[in-house]
mmCIF file with all atom_site columns, C-alpha atoms in Angstrom:
data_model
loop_
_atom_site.group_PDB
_atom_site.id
_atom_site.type_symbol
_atom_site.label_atom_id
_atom_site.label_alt_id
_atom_site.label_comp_id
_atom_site.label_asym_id
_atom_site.label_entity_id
_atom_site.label_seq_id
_atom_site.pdbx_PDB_ins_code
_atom_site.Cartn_x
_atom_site.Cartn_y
_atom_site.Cartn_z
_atom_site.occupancy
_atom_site.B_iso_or_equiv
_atom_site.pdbx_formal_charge
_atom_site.auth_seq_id
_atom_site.auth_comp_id
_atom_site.auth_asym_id
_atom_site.auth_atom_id
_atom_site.pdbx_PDB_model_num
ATOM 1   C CA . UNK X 1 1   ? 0.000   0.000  0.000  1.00 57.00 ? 1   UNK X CA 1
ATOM 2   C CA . UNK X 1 2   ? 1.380   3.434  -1.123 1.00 59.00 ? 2   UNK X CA 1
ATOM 3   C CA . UNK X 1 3   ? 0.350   5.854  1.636  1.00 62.00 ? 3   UNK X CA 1
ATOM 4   C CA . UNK X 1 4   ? 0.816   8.515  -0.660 1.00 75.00 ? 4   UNK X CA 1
ATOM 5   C CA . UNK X 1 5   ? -2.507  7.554  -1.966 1.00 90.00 ? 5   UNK X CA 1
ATOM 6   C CA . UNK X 1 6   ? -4.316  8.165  1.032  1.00 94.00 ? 6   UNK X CA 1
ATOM 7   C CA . UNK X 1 7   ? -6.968  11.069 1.118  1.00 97.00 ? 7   UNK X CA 1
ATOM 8   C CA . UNK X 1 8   ? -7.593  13.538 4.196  1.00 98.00 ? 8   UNK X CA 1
ATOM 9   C CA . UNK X 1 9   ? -11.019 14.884 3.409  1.00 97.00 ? 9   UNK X CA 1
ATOM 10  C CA . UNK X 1 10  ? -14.337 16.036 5.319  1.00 97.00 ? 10  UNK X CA 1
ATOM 11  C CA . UNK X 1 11  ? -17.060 13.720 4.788  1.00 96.00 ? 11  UNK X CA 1
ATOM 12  C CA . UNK X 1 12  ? -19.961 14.011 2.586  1.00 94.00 ? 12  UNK X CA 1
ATOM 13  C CA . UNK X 1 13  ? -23.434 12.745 2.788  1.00 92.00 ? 13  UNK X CA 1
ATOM 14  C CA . UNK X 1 14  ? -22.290 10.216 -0.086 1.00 95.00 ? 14  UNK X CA 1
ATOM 15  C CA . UNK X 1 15  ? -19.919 8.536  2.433  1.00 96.00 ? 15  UNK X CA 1
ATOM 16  C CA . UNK X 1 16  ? -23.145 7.497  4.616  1.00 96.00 ? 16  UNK X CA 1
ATOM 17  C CA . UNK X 1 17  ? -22.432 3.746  3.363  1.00 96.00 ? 17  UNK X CA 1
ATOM 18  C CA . UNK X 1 18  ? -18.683 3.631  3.055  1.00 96.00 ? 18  UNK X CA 1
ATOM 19  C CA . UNK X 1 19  ? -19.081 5.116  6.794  1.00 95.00 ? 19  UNK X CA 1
ATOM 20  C CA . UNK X 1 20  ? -21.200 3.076  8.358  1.00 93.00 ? 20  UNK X CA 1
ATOM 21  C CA . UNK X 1 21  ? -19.053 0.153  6.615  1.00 94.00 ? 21  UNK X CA 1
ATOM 22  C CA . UNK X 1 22  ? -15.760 1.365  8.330  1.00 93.00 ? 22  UNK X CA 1
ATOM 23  C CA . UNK X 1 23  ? -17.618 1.723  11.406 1.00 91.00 ? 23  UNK X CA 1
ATOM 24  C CA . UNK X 1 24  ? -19.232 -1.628 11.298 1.00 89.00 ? 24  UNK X CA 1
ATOM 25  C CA . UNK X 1 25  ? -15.509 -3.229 10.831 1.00 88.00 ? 25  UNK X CA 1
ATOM 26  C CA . UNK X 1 26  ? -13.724 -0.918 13.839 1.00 86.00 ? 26  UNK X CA 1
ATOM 27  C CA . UNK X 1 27  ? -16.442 -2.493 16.146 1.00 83.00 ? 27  UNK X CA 1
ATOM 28  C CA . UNK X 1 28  ? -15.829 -5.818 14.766 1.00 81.00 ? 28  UNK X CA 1
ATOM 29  C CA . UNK X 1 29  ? -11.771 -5.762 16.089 1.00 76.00 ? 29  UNK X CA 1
ATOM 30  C CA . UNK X 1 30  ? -12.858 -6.039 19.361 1.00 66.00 ? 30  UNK X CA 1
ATOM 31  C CA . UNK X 1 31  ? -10.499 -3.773 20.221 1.00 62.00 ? 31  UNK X CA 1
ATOM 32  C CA . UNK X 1 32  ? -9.572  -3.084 24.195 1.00 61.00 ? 32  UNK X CA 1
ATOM 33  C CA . UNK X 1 33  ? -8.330  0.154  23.591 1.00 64.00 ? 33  UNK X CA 1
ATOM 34  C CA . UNK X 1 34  ? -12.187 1.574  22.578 1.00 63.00 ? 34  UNK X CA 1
ATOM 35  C CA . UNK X 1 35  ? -15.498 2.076  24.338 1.00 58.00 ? 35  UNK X CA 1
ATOM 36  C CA . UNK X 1 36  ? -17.668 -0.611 22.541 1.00 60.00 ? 36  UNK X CA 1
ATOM 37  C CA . UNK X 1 37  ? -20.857 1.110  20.745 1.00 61.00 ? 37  UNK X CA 1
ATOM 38  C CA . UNK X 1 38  ? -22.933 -0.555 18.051 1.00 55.00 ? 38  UNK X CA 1
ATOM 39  C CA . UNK X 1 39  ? -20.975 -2.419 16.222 1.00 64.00 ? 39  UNK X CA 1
ATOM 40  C CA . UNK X 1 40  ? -23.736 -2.486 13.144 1.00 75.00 ? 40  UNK X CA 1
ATOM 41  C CA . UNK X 1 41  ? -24.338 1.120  12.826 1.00 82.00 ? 41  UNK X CA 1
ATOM 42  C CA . UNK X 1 42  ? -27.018 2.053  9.574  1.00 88.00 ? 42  UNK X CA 1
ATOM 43  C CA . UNK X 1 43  ? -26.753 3.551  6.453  1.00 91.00 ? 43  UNK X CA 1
ATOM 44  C CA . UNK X 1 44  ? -29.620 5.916  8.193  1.00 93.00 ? 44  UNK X CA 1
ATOM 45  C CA . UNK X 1 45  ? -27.772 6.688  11.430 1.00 92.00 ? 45  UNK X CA 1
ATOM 46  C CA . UNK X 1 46  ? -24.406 7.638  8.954  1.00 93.00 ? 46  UNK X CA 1
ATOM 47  C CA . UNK X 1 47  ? -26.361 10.172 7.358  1.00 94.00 ? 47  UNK X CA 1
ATOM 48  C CA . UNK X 1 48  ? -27.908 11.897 10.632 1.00 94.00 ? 48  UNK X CA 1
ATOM 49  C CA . UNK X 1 49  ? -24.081 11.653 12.083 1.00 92.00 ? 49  UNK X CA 1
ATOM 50  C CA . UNK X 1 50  ? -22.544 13.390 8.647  1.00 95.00 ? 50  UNK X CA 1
ATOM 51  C CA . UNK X 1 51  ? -25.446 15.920 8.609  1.00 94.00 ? 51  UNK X CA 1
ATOM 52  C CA . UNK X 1 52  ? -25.117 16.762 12.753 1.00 93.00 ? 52  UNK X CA 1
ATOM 53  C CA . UNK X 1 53  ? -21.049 17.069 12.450 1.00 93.00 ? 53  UNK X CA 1
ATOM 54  C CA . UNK X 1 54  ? -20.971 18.882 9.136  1.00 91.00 ? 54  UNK X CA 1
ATOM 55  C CA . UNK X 1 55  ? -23.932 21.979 10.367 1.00 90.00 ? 55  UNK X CA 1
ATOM 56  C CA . UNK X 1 56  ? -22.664 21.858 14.348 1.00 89.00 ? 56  UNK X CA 1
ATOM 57  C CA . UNK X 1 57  ? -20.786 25.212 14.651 1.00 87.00 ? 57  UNK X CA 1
ATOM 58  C CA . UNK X 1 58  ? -16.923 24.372 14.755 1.00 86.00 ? 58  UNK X CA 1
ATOM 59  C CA . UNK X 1 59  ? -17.569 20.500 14.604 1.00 93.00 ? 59  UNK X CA 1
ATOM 60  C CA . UNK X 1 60  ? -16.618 18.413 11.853 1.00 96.00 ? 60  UNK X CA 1
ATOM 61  C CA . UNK X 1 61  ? -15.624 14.729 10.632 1.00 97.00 ? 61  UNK X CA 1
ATOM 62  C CA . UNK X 1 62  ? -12.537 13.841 9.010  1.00 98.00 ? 62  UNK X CA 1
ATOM 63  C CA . UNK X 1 63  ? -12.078 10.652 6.878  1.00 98.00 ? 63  UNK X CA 1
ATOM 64  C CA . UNK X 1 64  ? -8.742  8.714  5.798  1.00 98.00 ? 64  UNK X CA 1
ATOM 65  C CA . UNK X 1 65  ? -9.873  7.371  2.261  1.00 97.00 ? 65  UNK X CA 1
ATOM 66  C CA . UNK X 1 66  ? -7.516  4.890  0.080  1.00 95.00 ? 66  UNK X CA 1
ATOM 67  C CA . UNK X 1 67  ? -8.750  3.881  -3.198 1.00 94.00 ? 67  UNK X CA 1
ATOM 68  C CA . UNK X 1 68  ? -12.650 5.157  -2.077 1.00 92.00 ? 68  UNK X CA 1
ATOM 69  C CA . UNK X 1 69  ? -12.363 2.815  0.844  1.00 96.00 ? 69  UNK X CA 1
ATOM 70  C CA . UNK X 1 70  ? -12.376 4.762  4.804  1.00 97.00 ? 70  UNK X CA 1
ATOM 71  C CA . UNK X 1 71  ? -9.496  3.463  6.308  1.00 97.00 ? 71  UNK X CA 1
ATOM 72  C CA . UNK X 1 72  ? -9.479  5.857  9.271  1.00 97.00 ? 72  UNK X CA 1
ATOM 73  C CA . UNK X 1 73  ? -11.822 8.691  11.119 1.00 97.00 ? 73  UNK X CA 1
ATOM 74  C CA . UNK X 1 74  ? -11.749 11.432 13.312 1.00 98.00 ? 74  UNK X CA 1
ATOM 75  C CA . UNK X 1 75  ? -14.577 13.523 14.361 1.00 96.00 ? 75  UNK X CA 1
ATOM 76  C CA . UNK X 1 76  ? -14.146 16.502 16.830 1.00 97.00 ? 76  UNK X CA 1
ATOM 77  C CA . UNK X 1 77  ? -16.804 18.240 19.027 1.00 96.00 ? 77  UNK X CA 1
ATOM 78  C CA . UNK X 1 78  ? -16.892 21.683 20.558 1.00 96.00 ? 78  UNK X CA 1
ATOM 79  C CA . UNK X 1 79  ? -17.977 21.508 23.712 1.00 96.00 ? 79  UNK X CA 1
ATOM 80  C CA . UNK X 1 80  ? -21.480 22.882 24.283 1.00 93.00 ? 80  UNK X CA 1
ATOM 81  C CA . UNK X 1 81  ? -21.188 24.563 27.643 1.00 95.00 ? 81  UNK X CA 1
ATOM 82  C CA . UNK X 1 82  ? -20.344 28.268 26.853 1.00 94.00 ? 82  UNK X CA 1
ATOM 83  C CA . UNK X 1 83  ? -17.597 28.349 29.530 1.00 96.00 ? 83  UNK X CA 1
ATOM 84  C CA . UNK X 1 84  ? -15.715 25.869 27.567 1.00 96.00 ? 84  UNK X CA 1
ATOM 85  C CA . UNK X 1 85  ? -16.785 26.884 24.147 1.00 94.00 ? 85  UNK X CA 1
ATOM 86  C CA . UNK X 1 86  ? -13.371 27.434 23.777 1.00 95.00 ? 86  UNK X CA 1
ATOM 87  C CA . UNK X 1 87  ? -12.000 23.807 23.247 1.00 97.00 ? 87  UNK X CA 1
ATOM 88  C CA . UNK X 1 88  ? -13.707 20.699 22.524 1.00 97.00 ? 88  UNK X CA 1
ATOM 89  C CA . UNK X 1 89  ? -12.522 16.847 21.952 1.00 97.00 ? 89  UNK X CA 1
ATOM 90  C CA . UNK X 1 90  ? -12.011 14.154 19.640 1.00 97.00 ? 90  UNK X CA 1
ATOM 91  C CA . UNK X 1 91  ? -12.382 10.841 19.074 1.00 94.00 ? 91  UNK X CA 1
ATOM 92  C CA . UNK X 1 92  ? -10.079 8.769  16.108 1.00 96.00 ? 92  UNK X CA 1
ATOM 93  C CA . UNK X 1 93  ? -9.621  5.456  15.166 1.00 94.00 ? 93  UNK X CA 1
ATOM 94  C CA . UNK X 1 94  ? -7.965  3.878  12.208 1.00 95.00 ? 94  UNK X CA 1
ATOM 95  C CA . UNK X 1 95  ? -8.340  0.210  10.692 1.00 94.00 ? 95  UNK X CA 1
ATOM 96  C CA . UNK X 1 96  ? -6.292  -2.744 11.155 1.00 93.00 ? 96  UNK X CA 1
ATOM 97  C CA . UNK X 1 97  ? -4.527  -3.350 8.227  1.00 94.00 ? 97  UNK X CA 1
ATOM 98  C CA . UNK X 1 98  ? -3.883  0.381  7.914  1.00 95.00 ? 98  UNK X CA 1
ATOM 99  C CA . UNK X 1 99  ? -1.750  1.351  11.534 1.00 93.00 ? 99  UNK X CA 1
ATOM 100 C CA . UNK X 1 100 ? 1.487   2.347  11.965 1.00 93.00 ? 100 UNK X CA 1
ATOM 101 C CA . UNK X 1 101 ? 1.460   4.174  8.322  1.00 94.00 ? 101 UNK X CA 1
ATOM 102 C CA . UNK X 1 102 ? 1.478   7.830  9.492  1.00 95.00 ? 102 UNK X CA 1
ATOM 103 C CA . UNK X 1 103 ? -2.521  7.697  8.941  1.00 97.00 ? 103 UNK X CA 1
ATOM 104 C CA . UNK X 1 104 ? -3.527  8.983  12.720 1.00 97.00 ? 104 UNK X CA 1
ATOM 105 C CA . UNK X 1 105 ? -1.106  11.552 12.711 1.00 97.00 ? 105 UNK X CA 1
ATOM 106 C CA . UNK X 1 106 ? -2.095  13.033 9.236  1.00 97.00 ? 106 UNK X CA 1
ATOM 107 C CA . UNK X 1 107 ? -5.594  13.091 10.749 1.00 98.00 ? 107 UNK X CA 1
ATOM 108 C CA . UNK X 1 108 ? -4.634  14.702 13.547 1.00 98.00 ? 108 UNK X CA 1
ATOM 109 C CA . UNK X 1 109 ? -2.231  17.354 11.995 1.00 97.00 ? 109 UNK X CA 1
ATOM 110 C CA . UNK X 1 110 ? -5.446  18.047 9.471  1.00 97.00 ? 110 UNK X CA 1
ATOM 111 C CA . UNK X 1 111 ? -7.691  18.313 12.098 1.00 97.00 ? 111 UNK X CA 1
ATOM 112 C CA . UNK X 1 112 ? -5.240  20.773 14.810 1.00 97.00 ? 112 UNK X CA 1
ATOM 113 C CA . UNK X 1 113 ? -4.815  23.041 10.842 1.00 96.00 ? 113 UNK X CA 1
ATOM 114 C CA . UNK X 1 114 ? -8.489  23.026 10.372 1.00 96.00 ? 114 UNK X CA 1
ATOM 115 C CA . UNK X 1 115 ? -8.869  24.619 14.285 1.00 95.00 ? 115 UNK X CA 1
ATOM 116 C CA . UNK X 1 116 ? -6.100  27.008 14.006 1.00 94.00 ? 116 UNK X CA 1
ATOM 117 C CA . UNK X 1 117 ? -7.131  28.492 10.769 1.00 92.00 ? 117 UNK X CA 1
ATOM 118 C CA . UNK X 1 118 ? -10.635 28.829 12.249 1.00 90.00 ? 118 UNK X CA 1
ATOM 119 C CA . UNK X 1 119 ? -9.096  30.788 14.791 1.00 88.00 ? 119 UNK X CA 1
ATOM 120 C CA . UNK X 1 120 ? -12.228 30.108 17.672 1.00 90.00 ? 120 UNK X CA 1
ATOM 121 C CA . UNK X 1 121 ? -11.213 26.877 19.406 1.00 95.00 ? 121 UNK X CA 1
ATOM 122 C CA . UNK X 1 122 ? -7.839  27.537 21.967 1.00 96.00 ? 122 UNK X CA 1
ATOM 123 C CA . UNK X 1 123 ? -7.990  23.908 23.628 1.00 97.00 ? 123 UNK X CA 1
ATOM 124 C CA . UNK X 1 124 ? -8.150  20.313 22.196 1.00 98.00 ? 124 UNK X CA 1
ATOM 125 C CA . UNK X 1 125 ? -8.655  17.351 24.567 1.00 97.00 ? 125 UNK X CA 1
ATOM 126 C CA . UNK X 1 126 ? -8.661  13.659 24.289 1.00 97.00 ? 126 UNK X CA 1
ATOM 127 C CA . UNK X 1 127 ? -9.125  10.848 26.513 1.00 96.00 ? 127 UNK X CA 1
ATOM 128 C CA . UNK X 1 128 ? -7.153  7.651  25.650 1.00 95.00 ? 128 UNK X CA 1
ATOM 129 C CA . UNK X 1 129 ? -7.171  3.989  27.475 1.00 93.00 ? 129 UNK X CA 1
ATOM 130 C CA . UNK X 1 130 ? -3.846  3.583  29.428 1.00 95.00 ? 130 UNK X CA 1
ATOM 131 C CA . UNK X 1 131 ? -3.243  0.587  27.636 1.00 92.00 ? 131 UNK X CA 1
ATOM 132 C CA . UNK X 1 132 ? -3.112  2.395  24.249 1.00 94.00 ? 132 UNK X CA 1
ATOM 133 C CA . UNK X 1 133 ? 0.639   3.099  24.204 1.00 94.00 ? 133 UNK X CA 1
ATOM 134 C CA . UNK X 1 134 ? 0.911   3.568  20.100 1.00 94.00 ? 134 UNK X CA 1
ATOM 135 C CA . UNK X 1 135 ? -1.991  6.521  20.519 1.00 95.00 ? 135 UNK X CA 1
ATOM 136 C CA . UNK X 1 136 ? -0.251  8.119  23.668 1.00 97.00 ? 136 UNK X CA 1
ATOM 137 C CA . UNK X 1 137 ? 3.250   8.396  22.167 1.00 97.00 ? 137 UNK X CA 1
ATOM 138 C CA . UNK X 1 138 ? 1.620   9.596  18.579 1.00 97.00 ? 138 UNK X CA 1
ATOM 139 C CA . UNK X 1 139 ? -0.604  12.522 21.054 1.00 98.00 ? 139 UNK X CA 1
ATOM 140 C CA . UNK X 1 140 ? 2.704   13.321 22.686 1.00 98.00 ? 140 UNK X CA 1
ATOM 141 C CA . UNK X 1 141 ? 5.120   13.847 19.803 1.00 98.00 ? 141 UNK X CA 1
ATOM 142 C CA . UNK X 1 142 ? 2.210   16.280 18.105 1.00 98.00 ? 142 UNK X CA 1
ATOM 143 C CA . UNK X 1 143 ? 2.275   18.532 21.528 1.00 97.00 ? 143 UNK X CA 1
ATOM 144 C CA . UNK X 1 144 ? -0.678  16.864 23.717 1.00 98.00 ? 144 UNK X CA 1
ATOM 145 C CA . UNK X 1 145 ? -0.023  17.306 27.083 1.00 98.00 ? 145 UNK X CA 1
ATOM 146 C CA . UNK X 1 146 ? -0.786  14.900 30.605 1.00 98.00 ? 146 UNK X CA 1
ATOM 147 C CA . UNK X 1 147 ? -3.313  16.512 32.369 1.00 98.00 ? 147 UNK X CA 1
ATOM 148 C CA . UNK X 1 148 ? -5.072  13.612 34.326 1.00 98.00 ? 148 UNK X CA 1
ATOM 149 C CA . UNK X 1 149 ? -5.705  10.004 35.203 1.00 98.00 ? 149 UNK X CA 1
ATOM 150 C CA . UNK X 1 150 ? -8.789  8.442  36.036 1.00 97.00 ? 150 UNK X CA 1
ATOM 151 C CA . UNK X 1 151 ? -8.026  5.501  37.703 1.00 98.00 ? 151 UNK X CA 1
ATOM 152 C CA . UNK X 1 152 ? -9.356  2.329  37.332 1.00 96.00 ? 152 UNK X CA 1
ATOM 153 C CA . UNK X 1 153 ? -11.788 3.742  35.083 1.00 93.00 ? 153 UNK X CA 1
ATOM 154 C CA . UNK X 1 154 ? -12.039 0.694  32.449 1.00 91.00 ? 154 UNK X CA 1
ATOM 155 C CA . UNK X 1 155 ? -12.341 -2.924 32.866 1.00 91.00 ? 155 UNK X CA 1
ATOM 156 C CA . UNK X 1 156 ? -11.156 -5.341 30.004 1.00 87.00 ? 156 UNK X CA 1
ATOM 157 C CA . UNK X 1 157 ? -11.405 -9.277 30.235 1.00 89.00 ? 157 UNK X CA 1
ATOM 158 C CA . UNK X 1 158 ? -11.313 -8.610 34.038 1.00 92.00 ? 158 UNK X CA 1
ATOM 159 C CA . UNK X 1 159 ? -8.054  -6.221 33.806 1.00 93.00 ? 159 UNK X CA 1
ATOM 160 C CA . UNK X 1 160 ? -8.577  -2.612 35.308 1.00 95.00 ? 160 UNK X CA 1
ATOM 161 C CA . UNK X 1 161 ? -6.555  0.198  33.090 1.00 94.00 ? 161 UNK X CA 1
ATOM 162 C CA . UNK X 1 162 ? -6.729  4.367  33.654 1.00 96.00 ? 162 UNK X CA 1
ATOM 163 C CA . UNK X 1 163 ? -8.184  6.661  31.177 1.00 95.00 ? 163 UNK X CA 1
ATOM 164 C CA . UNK X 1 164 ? -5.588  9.428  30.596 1.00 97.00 ? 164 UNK X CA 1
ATOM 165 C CA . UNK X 1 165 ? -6.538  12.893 30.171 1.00 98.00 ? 165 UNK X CA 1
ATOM 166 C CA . UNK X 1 166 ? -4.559  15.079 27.667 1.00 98.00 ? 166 UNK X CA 1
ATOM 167 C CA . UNK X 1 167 ? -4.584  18.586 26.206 1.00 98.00 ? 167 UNK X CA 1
ATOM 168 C CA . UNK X 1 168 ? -3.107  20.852 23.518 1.00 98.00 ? 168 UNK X CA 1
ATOM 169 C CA . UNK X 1 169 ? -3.118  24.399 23.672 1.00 97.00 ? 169 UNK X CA 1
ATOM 170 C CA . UNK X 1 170 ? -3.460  26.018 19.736 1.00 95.00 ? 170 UNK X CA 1
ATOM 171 C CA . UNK X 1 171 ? -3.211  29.646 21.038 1.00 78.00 ? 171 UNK X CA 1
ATOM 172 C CA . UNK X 1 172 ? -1.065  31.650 24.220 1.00 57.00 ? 172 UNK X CA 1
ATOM 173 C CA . UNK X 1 173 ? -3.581  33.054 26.524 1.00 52.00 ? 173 UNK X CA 1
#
């Protein structure tokens, strides 16, 4: 695979089936680095996701395409609560065969461009399963900071494992 051929776009309302598709496939991993959700999402609930992310003010979804096939998303919220307007969060996941090929980080450096040339969000947060080294080192080398643990917080084939809090700053207060 030639990650030069990989795509960094928003999504459209024509990627409702590729979408739900990747999602489906992410849930089927079984992964223990993820919050489980439903892991046979519809064409229908797609579409209501693309539409919600893509007319929410200063939220948006990000897809990794190769050869019209989503190979990785990211989709970022504002917060709601006008005391922390200011920032919101993400969530990003990336499939199997496709890891460790730069694809998270080109996600994340589009999405942390996207913010700064927007010029309204100052703070990007994340939380991330202790156990997901390859995530925490990729957060740290693009500037995400350790703000908090919350211990114990997740329990995986009867193993307990933190939920990190991080943080990136995009503008000096």
């Amino acid at each position: 695979m030639n990650s030069e051929k990989i795509i960094i776009r928003f999504t459209e309302n024509s990627d409702a089936e590729k979408l739900a598709e990747y999602v489906a496939n992410i849930f089927k991993e079984n992964l223990d680095t993820i919050f489980k959700r439903n892991a046979k999402p519809t064409v229908e609930e797609q579409k209501a996701f693309i539409e919600r992310m893509s007319t929410a003010e200063n939220s948006f979804l990000l897809i990794a395409e190769y050869e019209h096939q989503i190979v990785g998303m990211l989709d970022f919220h504002v917060f709601k609560v006008p005391q922390k307007a200011h920032g919101g969060s993400f969530g990003m996941s990336v499939l199997k065969d496709f890891r460790g090929m730069g694809i998270g980080k080109e996600l994340l450096k589009h999405m942390i461009a996207v913010l700064q040339n927007a010029g309204k969000i100052q703070r990007i947060e994340l939380q991330v399963f202790s156990n997901n080294a390859n995530a925490i080192k990729l957060y740290e080398s693009l500037g995400f900071e350790h703000e908090g643990r919350q211990r114990r917080a997740v329990q995986i084939n009867n193993e307990f494992y933190d939920i990190l809090f991080m943080a990136k700053f995009l503008k000096a207060f």
